[in-house]
mmCIF file of C-alpha atoms and ligand atoms in Angstrom:
data_model
loop_
_atom_site.group_PDB
_atom_site.id
_atom_site.type_symbol
_atom_site.label_atom_id
_atom_site.label_comp_id
_atom_site.label_asym_id
_atom_site.label_seq_id
_atom_site.Cartn_x
_atom_site.Cartn_y
_atom_site.Cartn_z
ATOM 1 C CA MET A 17 6.054 5.198 26.455
ATOM 2 C CA LYS A 18 8.522 4.584 23.636
ATOM 3 C CA ALA A 19 7.371 5.054 20.049
ATOM 4 C CA ASN A 20 8.823 5.204 16.553
ATOM 5 C CA VAL A 21 8.218 8.746 15.315
ATOM 6 C CA TRP A 22 8.694 10.652 12.078
ATOM 7 C CA ALA A 23 11.428 13.206 12.723
ATOM 8 C CA GLY A 24 11.674 14.695 9.232
ATOM 9 C CA ARG A 25 12.087 13.437 5.710
ATOM 10 C CA ASN A 26 13.807 10.020 5.819
ATOM 11 C CA ARG A 27 14.443 10.426 9.550
ATOM 12 C CA LEU A 28 12.923 8.225 12.214
ATOM 13 C CA GLU A 29 13.606 8.298 15.920
ATOM 14 C CA ILE A 30 12.580 6.327 18.967
ATOM 15 C CA GLU A 31 11.158 8.914 21.329
ATOM 16 C CA ASP A 32 9.336 9.114 24.628
ATOM 17 C CA VAL A 33 5.769 10.197 23.961
ATOM 18 C CA PRO A 34 2.763 10.475 26.289
ATOM 19 C CA ASP A 35 0.907 7.232 27.023
ATOM 20 C CA PRO A 36 -2.398 7.066 25.138
ATOM 21 C CA ARG A 37 -5.570 7.476 27.183
ATOM 22 C CA ILE A 38 -9.216 6.622 26.662
ATOM 23 C CA LEU A 39 -10.781 9.671 24.979
ATOM 24 C CA ASN A 40 -14.109 8.291 23.794
ATOM 25 C CA ALA A 41 -16.511 5.693 25.156
ATOM 26 C CA ARG A 42 -15.726 3.203 22.395
ATOM 27 C CA ASP A 43 -11.915 3.421 22.737
ATOM 28 C CA ALA A 44 -9.623 0.693 23.972
ATOM 29 C CA ILE A 45 -5.979 0.920 24.964
ATOM 30 C CA VAL A 46 -3.869 -1.926 23.616
ATOM 31 C CA ARG A 47 -0.423 -2.908 24.895
ATOM 32 C CA VAL A 48 1.315 -3.699 21.621
ATOM 33 C CA THR A 49 2.968 -7.124 21.546
ATOM 34 C CA SER A 50 3.875 -7.213 17.833
ATOM 35 C CA THR A 51 3.904 -4.570 15.112
ATOM 36 C CA ALA A 52 5.268 -4.506 11.587
ATOM 37 C CA ILE A 53 6.853 -2.170 9.079
ATOM 38 C CA CYS A 54 4.809 -1.852 5.892
ATOM 39 C CA GLY A 55 5.736 -0.815 2.372
ATOM 40 C CA SER A 56 3.168 1.948 2.602
ATOM 41 C CA ASP A 57 5.048 3.363 5.623
ATOM 42 C CA LEU A 58 7.906 4.095 3.227
ATOM 43 C CA HIS A 59 5.742 6.593 1.299
ATOM 44 C CA LEU A 60 5.246 8.472 4.578
ATOM 45 C CA VAL A 61 8.857 8.351 5.633
ATOM 46 C CA ASP A 62 10.190 9.821 2.402
ATOM 47 C CA GLY A 63 7.541 12.537 2.352
ATOM 48 C CA TYR A 64 5.337 11.467 -0.585
ATOM 49 C CA ILE A 65 2.173 11.342 1.515
ATOM 50 C CA PRO A 66 1.291 14.909 2.558
ATOM 51 C CA THR A 67 0.443 16.128 6.079
ATOM 52 C CA VAL A 68 2.860 14.029 8.102
ATOM 53 C CA LYS A 69 4.234 16.061 11.004
ATOM 54 C CA LYS A 70 7.331 15.865 13.132
ATOM 55 C CA GLY A 71 6.625 13.666 16.131
ATOM 56 C CA ASP A 72 3.893 11.574 14.481
ATOM 57 C CA VAL A 73 3.902 7.965 15.682
ATOM 58 C CA LEU A 74 4.035 5.573 12.717
ATOM 59 C CA GLY A 75 2.623 2.101 12.242
ATOM 60 C CA HIS A 76 -0.728 0.652 11.182
ATOM 61 C CA GLU A 77 -0.035 -3.071 11.540
ATOM 62 C CA PHE A 78 -0.219 -4.119 15.167
ATOM 63 C CA MET A 79 -1.709 -6.451 17.717
ATOM 64 C CA GLY A 80 -1.566 -6.788 21.456
ATOM 65 C CA GLU A 81 -3.322 -7.128 24.733
ATOM 66 C CA VAL A 82 -6.255 -4.956 25.756
ATOM 67 C CA VAL A 83 -5.377 -3.115 28.963
ATOM 68 C CA GLU A 84 -8.341 -0.761 29.271
ATOM 69 C CA VAL A 85 -11.685 -0.210 27.548
ATOM 70 C CA GLY A 86 -14.121 2.695 27.500
ATOM 71 C CA PRO A 87 -17.660 2.215 28.825
ATOM 72 C CA GLY A 88 -19.017 1.744 25.265
ATOM 73 C CA VAL A 89 -16.912 -1.340 24.544
ATOM 74 C CA ARG A 90 -18.813 -4.400 25.728
ATOM 75 C CA ASN A 91 -17.240 -7.134 23.646
ATOM 76 C CA LEU A 92 -13.653 -6.711 24.879
ATOM 77 C CA ARG A 93 -12.106 -6.686 28.311
ATOM 78 C CA ALA A 94 -8.651 -6.195 29.798
ATOM 79 C CA GLY A 95 -6.471 -9.209 29.063
ATOM 80 C CA ASP A 96 -8.024 -10.027 25.657
ATOM 81 C CA ARG A 97 -5.577 -10.581 22.816
ATOM 82 C CA VAL A 98 -6.558 -8.680 19.682
ATOM 83 C CA VAL A 99 -5.396 -7.925 16.146
ATOM 84 C CA VAL A 100 -6.295 -4.382 15.101
ATOM 85 C CA PRO A 101 -7.298 -3.592 11.478
ATOM 86 C CA PHE A 102 -5.546 -0.566 9.967
ATOM 87 C CA PRO A 103 -8.651 1.354 8.800
ATOM 88 C CA ILE A 104 -10.630 2.848 11.667
ATOM 89 C CA ALA A 105 -14.349 2.235 11.194
ATOM 90 C CA CYS A 106 -17.468 3.006 13.205
ATOM 91 C CA GLY A 107 -19.464 -0.007 12.052
ATOM 92 C CA ALA A 108 -22.714 1.925 11.670
ATOM 93 C CA CYS A 109 -22.440 4.502 8.866
ATOM 94 C CA PHE A 110 -23.486 4.145 5.209
ATOM 95 C CA ALA A 111 -20.048 2.828 4.204
ATOM 96 C CA CYS A 112 -19.631 0.475 7.155
ATOM 97 C CA GLU A 113 -23.138 -0.953 6.590
ATOM 98 C CA ALA A 114 -21.972 -1.803 3.066
ATOM 99 C CA GLU A 115 -18.788 -3.397 4.518
ATOM 100 C CA LEU A 116 -16.691 -0.666 2.893
ATOM 101 C CA TYR A 117 -14.813 -0.114 6.134
ATOM 102 C CA SER A 118 -11.875 1.831 4.690
ATOM 103 C CA LEU A 119 -14.454 4.425 3.630
ATOM 104 C CA CYS A 120 -16.042 4.888 7.060
ATOM 105 C CA GLU A 121 -17.698 8.297 7.201
ATOM 106 C CA ASN A 122 -17.184 8.793 10.924
ATOM 107 C CA SER A 123 -13.544 7.951 11.600
ATOM 108 C CA ASN A 124 -11.573 10.775 9.985
ATOM 109 C CA PRO A 125 -11.718 13.921 12.118
ATOM 110 C CA ASN A 126 -9.696 15.717 9.414
ATOM 111 C CA ALA A 127 -12.019 14.760 6.564
ATOM 112 C CA GLY A 128 -11.937 18.346 5.298
ATOM 113 C CA MET A 129 -8.233 18.046 4.499
ATOM 114 C CA ALA A 130 -8.788 14.844 2.521
ATOM 115 C CA GLU A 131 -11.775 16.333 0.686
ATOM 116 C CA LYS A 132 -9.587 19.129 -0.703
ATOM 117 C CA LEU A 133 -7.284 16.559 -2.327
ATOM 118 C CA MET A 134 -9.679 13.711 -3.103
ATOM 119 C CA GLY A 135 -13.188 15.142 -3.322
ATOM 120 C CA HIS A 136 -14.478 12.983 -0.486
ATOM 121 C CA SER A 137 -12.662 11.567 2.505
ATOM 122 C CA PRO A 138 -11.822 7.920 3.156
ATOM 123 C CA ALA A 139 -11.667 6.474 6.688
ATOM 124 C CA GLY A 140 -9.063 7.406 9.257
ATOM 125 C CA ILE A 141 -5.998 5.156 9.342
ATOM 126 C CA PHE A 142 -3.582 4.536 12.229
ATOM 127 C CA GLY A 143 -0.244 6.292 11.842
ATOM 128 C CA TYR A 144 -0.932 7.532 8.346
ATOM 129 C CA SER A 145 -0.779 11.338 8.156
ATOM 130 C CA HIS A 146 -3.043 14.070 9.474
ATOM 131 C CA MET A 147 -5.102 14.063 6.299
ATOM 132 C CA LEU A 148 -6.178 10.542 7.321
ATOM 133 C CA GLY A 149 -6.972 11.421 10.894
ATOM 134 C CA GLY A 150 -3.668 12.091 12.638
ATOM 135 C CA PHE A 151 -4.064 8.936 14.744
ATOM 136 C CA PRO A 152 -0.888 7.835 16.542
ATOM 137 C CA GLY A 153 0.198 4.481 15.117
ATOM 138 C CA GLY A 154 1.089 1.102 16.512
ATOM 139 C CA GLN A 155 4.892 1.212 16.344
ATOM 140 C CA ALA A 156 4.773 2.012 20.025
ATOM 141 C CA GLU A 157 4.383 0.324 23.384
ATOM 142 C CA TYR A 158 0.681 1.230 23.572
ATOM 143 C CA ALA A 159 -1.979 2.429 21.157
ATOM 144 C CA ARG A 160 -5.420 3.962 21.486
ATOM 145 C CA VAL A 161 -7.907 2.070 19.312
ATOM 146 C CA PRO A 162 -11.076 4.043 18.479
ATOM 147 C CA PHE A 163 -14.304 2.089 17.743
ATOM 148 C CA ALA A 164 -12.671 -0.855 19.488
ATOM 149 C CA ASP A 165 -16.007 -2.664 19.625
ATOM 150 C CA VAL A 166 -16.003 -2.951 15.801
ATOM 151 C CA GLY A 167 -12.497 -3.451 14.442
ATOM 152 C CA PRO A 168 -10.249 -5.638 16.566
ATOM 153 C CA ILE A 169 -10.745 -9.394 16.576
ATOM 154 C CA LYS A 170 -9.984 -11.597 19.530
ATOM 155 C CA ILE A 171 -7.324 -14.252 19.132
ATOM 156 C CA GLU A 172 -7.143 -17.423 21.198
ATOM 157 C CA ASP A 173 -3.904 -18.197 22.988
ATOM 158 C CA ASP A 174 -2.986 -21.159 20.792
ATOM 159 C CA LEU A 175 -2.092 -18.974 17.793
ATOM 160 C CA PRO A 176 1.234 -17.110 18.042
ATOM 161 C CA ASP A 177 1.423 -13.403 17.126
ATOM 162 C CA GLU A 178 3.380 -14.120 13.949
ATOM 163 C CA LYS A 179 0.580 -16.220 12.447
ATOM 164 C CA VAL A 180 -2.134 -13.584 12.964
ATOM 165 C CA LEU A 181 -0.390 -10.173 13.009
ATOM 166 C CA PHE A 182 -0.771 -9.722 9.250
ATOM 167 C CA LEU A 183 -4.551 -9.904 9.503
ATOM 168 C CA SER A 184 -4.117 -6.208 10.386
ATOM 169 C CA ASP A 185 -3.297 -5.315 6.776
ATOM 170 C CA ILE A 186 -1.191 -7.202 4.268
ATOM 171 C CA PHE A 187 -2.927 -10.578 4.226
ATOM 172 C CA PRO A 188 -6.411 -9.046 3.755
ATOM 173 C CA THR A 189 -4.945 -6.486 1.336
ATOM 174 C CA GLY A 190 -3.373 -9.190 -0.827
ATOM 175 C CA PHE A 191 -6.523 -11.274 -0.551
ATOM 176 C CA MET A 192 -8.777 -8.391 -1.590
ATOM 177 C CA GLY A 193 -6.443 -7.728 -4.518
ATOM 178 C CA ALA A 194 -7.020 -11.289 -5.696
ATOM 179 C CA GLU A 195 -10.729 -11.266 -4.868
ATOM 180 C CA MET A 196 -11.252 -8.146 -6.995
ATOM 181 C CA CYS A 197 -9.993 -10.194 -9.984
ATOM 182 C CA ASP A 198 -13.135 -12.406 -9.894
ATOM 183 C CA ILE A 199 -10.937 -15.421 -10.509
ATOM 184 C CA LYS A 200 -12.460 -18.325 -12.445
ATOM 185 C CA PRO A 201 -10.917 -21.801 -12.698
ATOM 186 C CA GLY A 202 -8.221 -21.981 -15.338
ATOM 187 C CA GLN A 203 -7.333 -18.303 -15.192
ATOM 188 C CA THR A 204 -3.913 -16.683 -15.156
ATOM 189 C CA ILE A 205 -3.249 -13.758 -12.844
ATOM 190 C CA ALA A 206 -0.220 -11.461 -13.175
ATOM 191 C CA ILE A 207 1.020 -9.530 -10.147
ATOM 192 C CA TRP A 208 3.476 -6.623 -10.191
ATOM 193 C CA GLY A 209 5.500 -6.467 -6.975
ATOM 194 C CA ALA A 210 6.889 -9.497 -5.133
ATOM 195 C CA GLY A 211 6.932 -7.719 -1.781
ATOM 196 C CA PRO A 212 4.858 -9.028 1.126
ATOM 197 C CA VAL A 213 1.545 -7.773 -0.322
ATOM 198 C CA GLY A 214 2.366 -9.297 -3.710
ATOM 199 C CA GLN A 215 3.284 -12.537 -1.937
ATOM 200 C CA PHE A 216 -0.087 -12.589 -0.157
ATOM 201 C CA ALA A 217 -1.872 -11.676 -3.390
ATOM 202 C CA ALA A 218 -0.182 -14.632 -5.108
ATOM 203 C CA ALA A 219 -1.047 -17.047 -2.303
ATOM 204 C CA SER A 220 -4.614 -15.696 -2.243
ATOM 205 C CA ALA A 221 -5.033 -16.003 -6.020
ATOM 206 C CA PHE A 222 -4.259 -19.708 -5.688
ATOM 207 C CA LEU A 223 -6.634 -20.009 -2.699
ATOM 208 C CA LEU A 224 -9.336 -18.475 -4.912
ATOM 209 C CA GLY A 225 -8.743 -20.956 -7.721
ATOM 210 C CA ALA A 226 -6.258 -19.368 -10.124
ATOM 211 C CA ASP A 227 -4.558 -21.827 -12.406
ATOM 212 C CA ARG A 228 -1.380 -19.792 -12.905
ATOM 213 C CA VAL A 229 0.073 -16.798 -11.100
ATOM 214 C CA ILE A 230 2.954 -14.825 -12.607
ATOM 215 C CA VAL A 231 4.776 -12.325 -10.390
ATOM 216 C CA ILE A 232 6.995 -9.525 -11.674
ATOM 217 C CA ASP A 233 9.813 -7.907 -9.686
ATOM 218 C CA ARG A 234 13.538 -7.272 -10.013
ATOM 219 C CA PHE A 235 14.900 -8.568 -6.721
ATOM 220 C CA PRO A 236 15.863 -12.258 -7.001
ATOM 221 C CA TYR A 237 15.369 -12.853 -3.265
ATOM 222 C CA ARG A 238 11.792 -11.579 -3.418
ATOM 223 C CA LEU A 239 11.084 -13.609 -6.547
ATOM 224 C CA ARG A 240 12.472 -16.714 -4.826
ATOM 225 C CA ARG A 241 10.211 -16.071 -1.847
ATOM 226 C CA VAL A 242 7.060 -15.684 -3.963
ATOM 227 C CA GLN A 243 7.926 -18.853 -5.887
ATOM 228 C CA ARG A 244 7.202 -20.733 -2.658
ATOM 229 C CA THR A 245 3.514 -19.927 -3.204
ATOM 230 C CA GLY A 246 3.638 -21.798 -6.513
ATOM 231 C CA ALA A 247 3.885 -18.635 -8.622
ATOM 232 C CA GLU A 248 5.967 -18.317 -11.786
ATOM 233 C CA VAL A 249 8.203 -15.258 -11.859
ATOM 234 C CA LEU A 250 9.555 -12.663 -14.278
ATOM 235 C CA ASN A 251 12.508 -10.395 -13.567
ATOM 236 C CA TYR A 252 11.757 -7.177 -15.439
ATOM 237 C CA GLU A 253 15.457 -6.352 -15.622
ATOM 238 C CA GLU A 254 15.959 -9.507 -17.668
ATOM 239 C CA VAL A 255 12.870 -9.704 -19.884
ATOM 240 C CA ASN A 256 10.393 -7.414 -21.597
ATOM 241 C CA VAL A 257 7.378 -7.967 -19.378
ATOM 242 C CA LEU A 258 4.704 -7.269 -21.989
ATOM 243 C CA ASP A 259 6.308 -9.642 -24.486
ATOM 244 C CA ALA A 260 6.867 -12.314 -21.850
ATOM 245 C CA LEU A 261 3.288 -12.172 -20.558
ATOM 246 C CA ARG A 262 1.942 -12.357 -24.105
ATOM 247 C CA ASP A 263 4.113 -15.396 -24.822
ATOM 248 C CA MET A 264 3.059 -17.113 -21.584
ATOM 249 C CA THR A 265 -0.660 -16.655 -22.278
ATOM 250 C CA GLY A 266 -0.982 -17.684 -25.903
ATOM 251 C CA GLY A 267 -0.908 -14.074 -27.051
ATOM 252 C CA ARG A 268 -4.031 -13.077 -25.140
ATOM 253 C CA GLY A 269 -2.619 -11.599 -21.909
ATOM 254 C CA PRO A 270 -3.344 -12.428 -18.260
ATOM 255 C CA ASP A 271 -7.030 -12.583 -17.275
ATOM 256 C CA ALA A 272 -6.376 -10.107 -14.480
ATOM 257 C CA CYS A 273 -3.440 -7.949 -13.421
ATOM 258 C CA ILE A 274 -2.709 -6.828 -9.869
ATOM 259 C CA ASP A 275 -0.665 -3.694 -9.135
ATOM 260 C CA ALA A 276 0.925 -4.417 -5.762
ATOM 261 C CA VAL A 277 3.541 -1.683 -6.165
ATOM 262 C CA GLY A 278 1.826 1.705 -6.228
ATOM 263 C CA MET A 279 3.116 5.219 -6.379
ATOM 264 C CA GLU A 280 6.867 4.763 -6.182
ATOM 265 C CA ALA A 281 7.353 2.245 -8.961
ATOM 266 C CA HIS A 282 10.796 1.670 -10.360
ATOM 267 C CA HIS A 283 11.049 1.580 -14.168
ATOM 268 C CA PRO A 284 13.080 -0.748 -16.331
ATOM 269 C CA THR A 285 13.514 1.988 -18.931
ATOM 270 C CA PRO A 286 15.703 4.889 -17.799
ATOM 271 C CA ALA A 287 13.878 7.401 -20.002
ATOM 272 C CA MET A 288 10.431 6.808 -18.507
ATOM 273 C CA TYR A 289 11.864 6.616 -15.011
ATOM 274 C CA ALA A 290 13.558 9.976 -15.551
ATOM 275 C CA TYR A 291 10.315 11.419 -16.918
ATOM 276 C CA ASP A 292 8.252 10.402 -13.899
ATOM 277 C CA ARG A 293 11.000 11.041 -11.374
ATOM 278 C CA THR A 294 11.503 14.577 -12.692
ATOM 279 C CA LYS A 295 7.806 15.398 -12.761
ATOM 280 C CA GLN A 296 7.434 13.899 -9.301
ATOM 281 C CA ALA A 297 10.400 15.807 -7.891
ATOM 282 C CA ALA A 298 8.970 19.030 -9.326
ATOM 283 C CA ARG A 299 5.604 18.017 -7.814
ATOM 284 C CA LEU A 300 4.019 18.102 -11.286
ATOM 285 C CA GLU A 301 2.758 14.605 -10.612
ATOM 286 C CA THR A 302 2.773 12.921 -7.242
ATOM 287 C CA GLU A 303 3.225 9.339 -8.424
ATOM 288 C CA ARG A 304 5.402 7.208 -10.653
ATOM 289 C CA PRO A 305 2.660 5.027 -12.135
ATOM 290 C CA TYR A 306 4.848 2.831 -14.322
ATOM 291 C CA VAL A 307 3.398 -0.418 -13.002
ATOM 292 C CA LEU A 308 -0.171 0.785 -13.381
ATOM 293 C CA ARG A 309 0.460 1.677 -17.026
ATOM 294 C CA GLU A 310 2.118 -1.666 -17.714
ATOM 295 C CA ALA A 311 -0.585 -3.690 -15.919
ATOM 296 C CA ILE A 312 -3.219 -1.965 -18.044
ATOM 297 C CA MET A 313 -1.289 -2.610 -21.264
ATOM 298 C CA ALA A 314 -0.680 -6.268 -20.348
ATOM 299 C CA CYS A 315 -4.200 -7.239 -19.324
ATOM 300 C CA ARG A 316 -6.272 -9.274 -21.778
ATOM 301 C CA ASN A 317 -9.272 -7.684 -23.484
ATOM 302 C CA GLY A 318 -12.170 -7.465 -21.066
ATOM 303 C CA GLY A 319 -9.962 -8.282 -18.084
ATOM 304 C CA VAL A 320 -9.608 -6.761 -14.632
ATOM 305 C CA VAL A 321 -6.837 -4.505 -13.340
ATOM 306 C CA SER A 322 -6.817 -4.684 -9.542
ATOM 307 C CA VAL A 323 -4.907 -1.891 -7.823
ATOM 308 C CA ILE A 324 -3.835 -2.473 -4.223
ATOM 309 C CA GLY A 325 -0.504 -0.618 -4.336
ATOM 310 C CA VAL A 326 -0.921 2.748 -2.639
ATOM 311 C CA TYR A 327 -1.449 5.932 -4.643
ATOM 312 C CA GLY A 328 -1.678 9.328 -2.997
ATOM 313 C CA GLY A 329 -2.487 11.925 -5.611
ATOM 314 C CA PHE A 330 -2.205 12.356 -9.350
ATOM 315 C CA VAL A 331 -0.798 10.253 -12.181
ATOM 316 C CA ASP A 332 0.375 11.258 -15.613
ATOM 317 C CA LYS A 333 0.259 9.491 -18.998
ATOM 318 C CA PHE A 334 -2.593 7.290 -17.849
ATOM 319 C CA PRO A 335 -3.600 5.049 -20.805
ATOM 320 C CA MET A 336 -7.344 5.662 -20.667
ATOM 321 C CA GLY A 337 -7.648 4.833 -24.356
ATOM 322 C CA THR A 338 -6.684 1.225 -23.828
ATOM 323 C CA VAL A 339 -8.900 0.934 -20.744
ATOM 324 C CA MET A 340 -11.910 2.154 -22.713
ATOM 325 C CA ASN A 341 -11.346 0.482 -26.061
ATOM 326 C CA ARG A 342 -10.442 -2.905 -24.566
ATOM 327 C CA SER A 343 -13.275 -2.955 -21.983
ATOM 328 C CA LEU A 344 -10.974 -3.218 -18.989
ATOM 329 C CA THR A 345 -12.339 -2.989 -15.469
ATOM 330 C CA ILE A 346 -10.235 -1.191 -12.885
ATOM 331 C CA ARG A 347 -10.975 -2.129 -9.286
ATOM 332 C CA THR A 348 -9.149 -0.652 -6.344
ATOM 333 C CA GLY A 349 -9.334 0.514 -2.764
ATOM 334 C CA GLN A 350 -7.658 0.572 0.591
ATOM 335 C CA CYS A 351 -8.506 -2.808 2.018
ATOM 336 C CA HIS A 352 -11.787 -3.168 3.891
ATOM 337 C CA VAL A 353 -9.864 -5.204 6.438
ATOM 338 C CA GLN A 354 -12.717 -5.756 8.919
ATOM 339 C CA ARG A 355 -14.593 -7.674 6.205
ATOM 340 C CA TYR A 356 -11.787 -10.229 5.844
ATOM 341 C CA MET A 357 -10.401 -10.793 9.331
ATOM 342 C CA GLU A 358 -12.720 -13.597 10.491
ATOM 343 C CA PRO A 359 -12.776 -15.549 7.205
ATOM 344 C CA LEU A 360 -8.994 -15.306 6.855
ATOM 345 C CA LEU A 361 -8.473 -16.259 10.503
ATOM 346 C CA ASP A 362 -10.550 -19.361 9.701
ATOM 347 C CA ARG A 363 -8.221 -20.149 6.795
ATOM 348 C CA ILE A 364 -5.193 -19.771 9.090
ATOM 349 C CA ARG A 365 -6.844 -22.077 11.649
ATOM 350 C CA ALA A 366 -7.619 -24.597 8.933
ATOM 351 C CA GLY A 367 -3.950 -24.640 7.937
ATOM 352 C CA GLU A 368 -4.612 -23.333 4.417
ATOM 353 C CA ILE A 369 -1.966 -20.656 4.909
ATOM 354 C CA ASP A 370 0.605 -19.636 7.508
ATOM 355 C CA PRO A 371 1.117 -15.878 7.054
ATOM 356 C CA SER A 372 4.413 -15.920 8.957
ATOM 357 C CA PHE A 373 6.069 -17.055 5.699
ATOM 358 C CA VAL A 374 6.684 -13.387 4.810
ATOM 359 C CA ILE A 375 8.783 -12.566 7.898
ATOM 360 C CA SER A 376 12.499 -12.071 7.298
ATOM 361 C CA HIS A 377 13.537 -9.941 10.275
ATOM 362 C CA ARG A 378 12.529 -9.719 13.910
ATOM 363 C CA MET A 379 13.863 -6.949 16.127
ATOM 364 C CA PRO A 380 12.930 -4.896 19.179
ATOM 365 C CA LEU A 381 10.919 -1.710 18.663
ATOM 366 C CA SER A 382 13.979 0.258 19.743
ATOM 367 C CA GLU A 383 15.618 -0.783 16.454
ATOM 368 C CA ALA A 384 12.730 0.328 14.237
ATOM 369 C CA PRO A 385 14.787 3.001 12.416
ATOM 370 C CA ARG A 386 17.345 0.325 11.462
ATOM 371 C CA GLY A 387 14.510 -1.960 10.353
ATOM 372 C CA PHE A 388 13.202 0.775 8.060
ATOM 373 C CA GLU A 389 16.655 1.221 6.532
ATOM 374 C CA LEU A 390 17.003 -2.497 5.825
ATOM 375 C CA PHE A 391 13.494 -2.704 4.382
ATOM 376 C CA LYS A 392 13.707 0.452 2.292
ATOM 377 C CA ASN A 393 17.105 -0.388 0.824
ATOM 378 C CA LYS A 394 16.303 -4.104 0.386
ATOM 379 C CA GLN A 395 19.400 -4.949 2.413
ATOM 380 C CA ASP A 396 20.060 -8.336 3.967
ATOM 381 C CA GLU A 397 17.212 -9.793 1.823
ATOM 382 C CA CYS A 398 14.784 -7.853 3.996
ATOM 383 C CA ASN A 399 11.194 -8.859 3.208
ATOM 384 C CA LYS A 400 9.096 -8.069 6.272
ATOM 385 C CA VAL A 401 10.186 -6.724 9.651
ATOM 386 C CA VAL A 402 8.306 -7.551 12.836
ATOM 387 C CA LEU A 403 9.010 -5.344 15.852
ATOM 388 C CA THR A 404 8.345 -6.324 19.431
ATOM 389 C CA PRO A 405 8.101 -3.569 22.048
HETATM 390 ZN ZN1 ZN B 527 0.488 -1.887 5.849
HETATM 391 ZN ZN1 ZN B 528 -18.444 3.934 9.585
#
């Protein structure tokens, strides 16, 4: 089959790779009908997530048609249409029982590698490095889905791929980012990053009852897109974000702040950008946590900082003093997607949201490397690329 593979730092290629086969009783093979490029794929492509190898198939956002199931999968059969969540979860361990699916204790065969870096291992993830399981991803014609009796949800024929594909990651991720803010009526939520996850976080914050949502980015086309959710916007190249947020909230600060940017933040101040970029290039820190620092500084006393942007390792100049002295709560995690798929599918069915609003580009899988270029370089107002094998 054809697949989009990592061929070296900042190099992707469409290659012929072996078709996936059923390896375990609870596996299914899915013929991918739609797959997407994610912002977190960019951290893999440019080499900031360790343990990616030449020939690894990328992609963790995909859906398709079941073509084969192992003998342990009784709830799916060939011909079913499914969306596949990006964390792989067994459904029966301590973490899964607590609905913390991205922390499944049974789905990362390379847990030892992750333990060295993180202390304990999170779940395996499709197409997301060997440290997180080495599972071939969904930017391919077919994918093997482990624990297929737990993760994938069936989709009826009346809903097109584009309305449900993002249940695999970015809609639940944005939703969880908003949910972690414990939003009360009348509250103001600030979100850093107007990319697709930030757009879903903004839409979700309104669904959960936020009064105002303020989104911070520097690309006018992304800010225009997020304005469609009803959010107000700040361009950090035009205003001082901390001052602006203080002014917009009567001096108190937003009730909760969402970091939807993560480890490769861009800085408005050249000096701090140079500081983090240099330390990162020398591998003295792995992240550029500018947004995290600013979200912490901006948040009102006693508020919540919700981190859904991806971090991989270690940050520097982390303002723990303000977190402690101002009673801030930091909540974070890779999304426990399985927990959200059914309720969010219900919201799509009810017409509360149409997730296809994030799509800017559609192209065949064979053009995935070009799609990555457009997305990475923010060319052609690229917001979200959907690939069809
Ligand atoms: Zn993703
Ligand atoms: Zn589990």
